[in-house]
Amino acid sequence: MAHDLRFHRAQRNLAGDAVAKILNCGRSSISRLENAEAKLDDGQAATLDRAWRTGGHFSIQLWYAQRGHDPNWHQQHLDIEARSSVIKVFEALVVPGLLQTPEYAHAVIATSGVPNVDRLVEERMSRQTILTRDDPPVLLILLTESVLDWPIGGRAVMRNQLARLLEVSELPDVGIRVVPRSAGAHFGVDGSFKIMSGPSGDVAYTESPGGGRLVPSADEVRSYLLRYDRIGQKALPEDQSRELIKRVMEAME
């Protein structure tokens, strides 16, 4: 998509400022789009198709990109995460990577059958440095109760992982809330996701076996934000969530 935008602009002998005027955005936004640091959303693709009479080229390419597997998803995800000022996460099955202990991460990664498990664990631990940097992101996490009492790696590993959750939950820029099992069906039953907000706007991310998907479309990201808020309506307050984590941890002694 970045190559296509640059190609079509050059074919029309247009400067970046002219494209920015068409899309009603800043010149820097065009640079990010052409360098693949940002992605066209549905509205921008439709606007370019109309302005340049492409026969729907950008809209069609975007449709396929949104539904296909992006081989660069992992690195793009990490780059966006590192630049984010606010990260919202809903996890239905496991503790989010940003809060995992090395032992818990090893147990999770090893089950996927991938090689170089130790290297991947180290990479995951290095991501966590964003929580202790000078300008850490605001990290807001919703977990299901199932995440707490599923003894991944064994009871000792899980108990240490719960202790880690309690420790991190006291950081000023971190909020952890638990959706209790008693909440029944809720908007999170469709699966886990995260929303990252930073200089390039909001991007949602979902993960699936063997791949992941970044969602830059503004309309679709709004649907994830709404889903996050609706799940949050079922979650316990932070203090009650800590108490639940403590009870589950004590039961694993």
CSV table of C-alpha atoms in Angstrom, one decimal:
chain,number,residue,atom,x,y,z
A,1,MET,CA,0.0,0.0,0.0
A,2,ALA,CA,2.9,2.4,0.8
A,3,HIS,CA,4.5,1.7,-2.6
A,4,ASP,CA,1.2,2.1,-4.4
A,5,LEU,CA,0.6,5.5,-2.8
A,6,ARG,CA,4.1,6.7,-3.7
A,7,PHE,CA,3.7,5.4,-7.2
A,8,HIS,CA,0.4,7.0,-8.0
A,9,ARG,CA,1.6,10.3,-6.5
A,10,ALA,CA,4.7,10.3,-8.7
A,11,GLN,CA,2.7,9.4,-11.8
A,12,ARG,CA,0.7,12.6,-11.3
A,13,ASN,CA,3.8,14.7,-10.5
A,14,LEU,CA,2.3,15.6,-7.1
A,15,ALA,CA,4.2,16.7,-4.0
A,16,GLY,CA,3.3,15.3,-0.6
A,17,ASP,CA,1.6,18.6,0.3
A,18,ALA,CA,-0.9,18.1,-2.6
A,19,VAL,CA,-1.8,14.6,-1.4
A,20,ALA,CA,-2.1,15.9,2.2
A,21,LYS,CA,-4.6,18.5,0.9
A,22,ILE,CA,-6.7,15.8,-0.8
A,23,LEU,CA,-6.7,13.7,2.4
A,24,ASN,CA,-7.1,16.8,4.7
A,25,CYS,CA,-4.1,15.8,6.8
A,26,GLY,CA,-0.6,17.1,7.5
A,27,ARG,CA,2.4,16.6,5.2
A,28,SER,CA,4.0,14.4,7.9
A,29,SER,CA,1.1,12.0,7.7
A,30,ILE,CA,1.8,11.4,4.0
A,31,SER,CA,5.4,10.7,4.8
A,32,ARG,CA,4.3,8.1,7.4
A,33,LEU,CA,1.9,6.5,4.9
A,34,GLU,CA,4.6,6.2,2.2
A,35,ASN,CA,7.2,4.8,4.7
A,36,ALA,CA,4.7,2.2,6.0
A,37,GLU,CA,4.7,3.8,9.4
A,38,ALA,CA,1.0,4.3,9.1
A,39,LYS,CA,-1.7,2.8,7.0
A,40,LEU,CA,-4.6,4.2,4.9
A,41,ASP,CA,-8.0,3.9,6.5
A,42,ASP,CA,-11.2,3.2,4.6
A,43,GLY,CA,-12.1,6.8,4.2
A,44,GLN,CA,-8.7,7.9,2.9
A,45,ALA,CA,-8.7,5.0,0.4
A,46,ALA,CA,-12.1,6.0,-0.9
A,47,THR,CA,-11.0,9.7,-1.1
A,48,LEU,CA,-8.0,8.8,-3.2
A,49,ASP,CA,-10.0,6.5,-5.5
A,50,ARG,CA,-12.4,9.4,-6.2
A,51,ALA,CA,-9.8,12.1,-6.6
A,52,TRP,CA,-7.5,10.0,-8.8
A,53,ARG,CA,-10.2,7.9,-10.5
A,54,THR,CA,-8.4,4.7,-9.8
A,55,GLY,CA,-11.4,2.4,-10.3
A,56,GLY,CA,-11.4,1.6,-6.6
A,57,HIS,CA,-7.8,0.5,-6.5
A,58,PHE,CA,-6.9,1.7,-3.0
A,59,SER,CA,-10.2,0.5,-1.5
A,60,ILE,CA,-9.8,-3.0,-3.0
A,61,GLN,CA,-6.1,-3.2,-1.8
A,62,LEU,CA,-7.1,-2.1,1.7
A,63,TRP,CA,-9.9,-4.7,1.8
A,64,TYR,CA,-7.5,-7.5,1.0
A,65,ALA,CA,-4.9,-6.2,3.4
A,66,GLN,CA,-7.3,-6.0,6.3
A,67,ARG,CA,-8.4,-9.6,5.8
A,68,GLY,CA,-5.1,-11.2,5.0
A,69,HIS,CA,-2.1,-12.2,7.1
A,70,ASP,CA,0.6,-9.5,7.2
A,71,PRO,CA,4.0,-11.2,7.4
A,72,ASN,CA,5.4,-8.1,9.1
A,73,TRP,CA,2.6,-8.0,11.7
A,74,HIS,CA,4.9,-8.9,14.6
A,75,GLN,CA,7.5,-6.2,14.2
A,76,GLN,CA,4.9,-3.6,13.3
A,77,HIS,CA,3.0,-4.5,16.5
A,78,LEU,CA,6.1,-4.1,18.6
A,79,ASP,CA,7.0,-0.8,17.0
A,80,ILE,CA,3.5,0.7,17.6
A,81,GLU,CA,3.4,-0.6,21.1
A,82,ALA,CA,6.8,1.0,21.9
A,83,ARG,CA,5.6,4.4,20.7
A,84,SER,CA,2.1,4.2,22.4
A,85,SER,CA,1.1,6.6,25.1
A,86,VAL,CA,-2.0,4.6,26.1
A,87,ILE,CA,-2.4,0.8,25.8
A,88,LYS,CA,-5.7,-0.9,26.5
A,89,VAL,CA,-5.7,-4.7,26.7
A,90,PHE,CA,-8.5,-7.3,27.1
A,91,GLU,CA,-7.2,-10.8,27.7
A,92,ALA,CA,-9.5,-13.8,28.0
A,93,LEU,CA,-6.9,-16.6,28.3
A,94,VAL,CA,-3.4,-15.6,29.4
A,95,VAL,CA,-1.7,-12.8,31.2
A,96,PRO,CA,-0.7,-10.1,28.7
A,97,GLY,CA,3.0,-10.3,27.5
A,98,LEU,CA,3.8,-6.9,29.1
A,99,LEU,CA,3.1,-8.3,32.5
A,100,GLN,CA,4.4,-11.9,32.2
A,101,THR,CA,7.2,-13.3,34.4
A,102,PRO,CA,10.0,-15.1,32.5
A,103,GLU,CA,8.8,-18.5,33.8
A,104,TYR,CA,5.2,-17.9,32.8
A,105,ALA,CA,6.3,-16.5,29.4
A,106,HIS,CA,8.4,-19.6,28.8
A,107,ALA,CA,5.5,-21.9,29.5
A,108,VAL,CA,3.2,-20.0,27.2
A,109,ILE,CA,5.7,-19.7,24.3
A,110,ALA,CA,6.9,-23.3,24.6
A,111,THR,CA,3.4,-24.7,24.0
A,112,SER,CA,3.3,-23.2,20.5
A,113,GLY,CA,6.1,-25.5,19.4
A,114,VAL,CA,8.2,-22.6,18.0
A,115,PRO,CA,12.0,-22.8,18.0
A,116,ASN,CA,14.3,-20.4,20.0
A,117,VAL,CA,11.9,-20.3,23.0
A,118,ASP,CA,14.6,-18.6,25.2
A,119,ARG,CA,15.2,-15.9,22.7
A,120,LEU,CA,11.5,-15.2,22.4
A,121,VAL,CA,11.2,-15.0,26.2
A,122,GLU,CA,14.1,-12.5,26.3
A,123,GLU,CA,12.4,-10.4,23.6
A,124,ARG,CA,9.2,-10.4,25.6
A,125,MET,CA,10.9,-9.3,28.7
A,126,SER,CA,12.7,-6.5,26.9
A,127,ARG,CA,9.3,-5.1,25.8
A,128,GLN,CA,8.4,-4.6,29.4
A,129,THR,CA,11.0,-1.9,29.8
A,130,ILE,CA,8.4,0.6,28.5
A,131,LEU,CA,6.7,0.4,31.9
A,132,THR,CA,9.7,1.8,33.7
A,133,ARG,CA,10.9,4.4,31.2
A,134,ASP,CA,10.8,8.1,32.0
A,135,ASP,CA,7.5,8.5,30.1
A,136,PRO,CA,5.7,5.1,30.5
A,137,PRO,CA,2.4,4.6,28.7
A,138,VAL,CA,-0.8,4.4,30.6
A,139,LEU,CA,-1.6,0.6,30.6
A,140,LEU,CA,-5.2,-0.4,31.3
A,141,ILE,CA,-5.9,-4.1,31.4
A,142,LEU,CA,-9.0,-6.2,31.6
A,143,LEU,CA,-8.6,-9.9,32.5
A,144,THR,CA,-11.1,-12.6,32.9
A,145,GLU,CA,-11.1,-14.6,36.1
A,146,SER,CA,-10.1,-17.6,34.0
A,147,VAL,CA,-6.7,-16.0,33.4
A,148,LEU,CA,-6.0,-16.0,37.2
A,149,ASP,CA,-6.8,-19.6,38.1
A,150,TRP,CA,-5.5,-21.4,35.0
A,151,PRO,CA,-2.1,-22.7,36.4
A,152,ILE,CA,0.1,-22.2,33.4
A,153,GLY,CA,3.5,-23.6,34.1
A,154,GLY,CA,2.3,-25.1,37.4
A,155,ARG,CA,1.0,-23.7,40.6
A,156,ALA,CA,4.4,-22.2,41.7
A,157,VAL,CA,4.9,-20.4,38.4
A,158,MET,CA,1.3,-19.2,38.5
A,159,ARG,CA,1.5,-18.0,42.0
A,160,ASN,CA,4.6,-15.9,41.2
A,161,GLN,CA,2.8,-14.6,38.2
A,162,LEU,CA,-0.2,-13.4,40.3
A,163,ALA,CA,2.3,-11.8,42.7
A,164,ARG,CA,3.7,-9.9,39.7
A,165,LEU,CA,0.2,-8.7,38.7
A,166,LEU,CA,-0.3,-7.3,42.2
A,167,GLU,CA,3.1,-5.6,42.2
A,168,VAL,CA,2.5,-4.0,38.8
A,169,SER,CA,-1.1,-3.0,39.7
A,170,GLU,CA,0.4,-0.5,42.2
A,171,LEU,CA,2.2,1.5,39.5
A,172,PRO,CA,0.6,4.9,38.9
A,173,ASP,CA,0.2,4.3,35.2
A,174,VAL,CA,-1.2,0.8,35.4
A,175,GLY,CA,-4.7,-0.3,36.0
A,176,ILE,CA,-5.8,-4.0,36.2
A,177,ARG,CA,-9.4,-5.0,36.5
A,178,VAL,CA,-10.9,-8.5,36.5
A,179,VAL,CA,-14.1,-9.7,34.8
A,180,PRO,CA,-15.4,-12.2,37.4
A,181,ARG,CA,-16.8,-15.5,36.2
A,182,SER,CA,-20.1,-14.6,37.7
A,183,ALA,CA,-20.5,-11.9,35.0
A,184,GLY,CA,-21.6,-14.6,32.6
A,185,ALA,CA,-21.6,-13.8,28.9
A,186,HIS,CA,-20.1,-10.5,27.9
A,187,PHE,CA,-18.6,-8.6,25.0
A,188,GLY,CA,-15.2,-10.3,25.4
A,189,VAL,CA,-16.3,-13.8,24.5
A,190,ASP,CA,-15.2,-13.2,20.9
A,191,GLY,CA,-11.6,-13.1,22.0
A,192,SER,CA,-8.6,-11.0,23.2
A,193,PHE,CA,-7.5,-7.7,21.7
A,194,LYS,CA,-5.6,-4.6,22.5
A,195,ILE,CA,-5.8,-0.9,21.4
A,196,MET,CA,-2.6,1.2,21.2
A,197,SER,CA,-2.8,5.0,21.0
A,198,GLY,CA,0.1,7.1,20.0
A,199,PRO,CA,1.5,9.7,17.5
A,200,SER,CA,-0.2,8.0,14.5
A,201,GLY,CA,-3.6,7.6,16.2
A,202,ASP,CA,-5.3,4.5,17.5
A,203,VAL,CA,-4.5,1.0,16.2
A,204,ALA,CA,-6.2,-2.2,17.4
A,205,TYR,CA,-4.5,-5.6,17.4
A,206,THR,CA,-5.8,-9.1,17.5
A,207,GLU,CA,-3.8,-12.3,17.6
A,208,SER,CA,-4.6,-15.7,16.3
A,209,PRO,CA,-2.7,-19.0,15.9
A,210,GLY,CA,0.2,-18.5,13.5
A,211,GLY,CA,-0.4,-14.8,13.0
A,212,GLY,CA,-1.9,-11.5,14.1
A,213,ARG,CA,-3.8,-8.6,12.6
A,214,LEU,CA,-3.3,-4.9,13.0
A,215,VAL,CA,-6.5,-2.8,12.6
A,216,PRO,CA,-5.7,0.8,11.6
A,217,SER,CA,-9.2,1.6,10.2
A,218,ALA,CA,-10.7,4.4,12.4
A,219,ASP,CA,-14.2,2.9,12.2
A,220,GLU,CA,-13.1,-0.6,13.1
A,221,VAL,CA,-10.9,0.7,15.9
A,222,ARG,CA,-13.9,2.6,17.4
A,223,SER,CA,-15.7,-0.7,17.5
A,224,TYR,CA,-12.9,-2.2,19.6
A,225,LEU,CA,-12.9,0.8,21.9
A,226,LEU,CA,-16.6,0.4,22.4
A,227,ARG,CA,-16.2,-3.3,23.1
A,228,TYR,CA,-13.5,-2.6,25.6
A,229,ASP,CA,-15.8,-0.2,27.4
A,230,ARG,CA,-18.6,-2.7,27.4
A,231,ILE,CA,-16.4,-5.4,28.8
A,232,GLY,CA,-15.2,-2.9,31.5
A,233,GLN,CA,-18.8,-2.5,32.6
A,234,LYS,CA,-18.7,-6.1,33.7
A,235,ALA,CA,-15.3,-5.8,35.5
A,236,LEU,CA,-14.7,-5.4,39.2
A,237,PRO,CA,-13.2,-2.1,40.5
A,238,GLU,CA,-9.4,-2.1,40.9
A,239,ASP,CA,-9.4,-2.7,44.7
A,240,GLN,CA,-11.8,-5.6,44.4
A,241,SER,CA,-9.8,-7.0,41.5
A,242,ARG,CA,-6.6,-7.0,43.7
A,243,GLU,CA,-8.5,-8.8,46.4
A,244,LEU,CA,-9.7,-11.5,44.0
A,245,ILE,CA,-6.1,-11.9,42.7
A,246,LYS,CA,-4.9,-12.3,46.3
A,247,ARG,CA,-7.5,-14.9,47.1
A,248,VAL,CA,-6.6,-17.0,44.0
A,249,MET,CA,-2.9,-16.6,44.8
A,250,GLU,CA,-3.4,-17.8,48.3
A,251,ALA,CA,-5.4,-20.8,47.1
A,252,MET,CA,-2.3,-21.9,45.2
A,253,GLU,CA,-0.1,-22.3,48.2
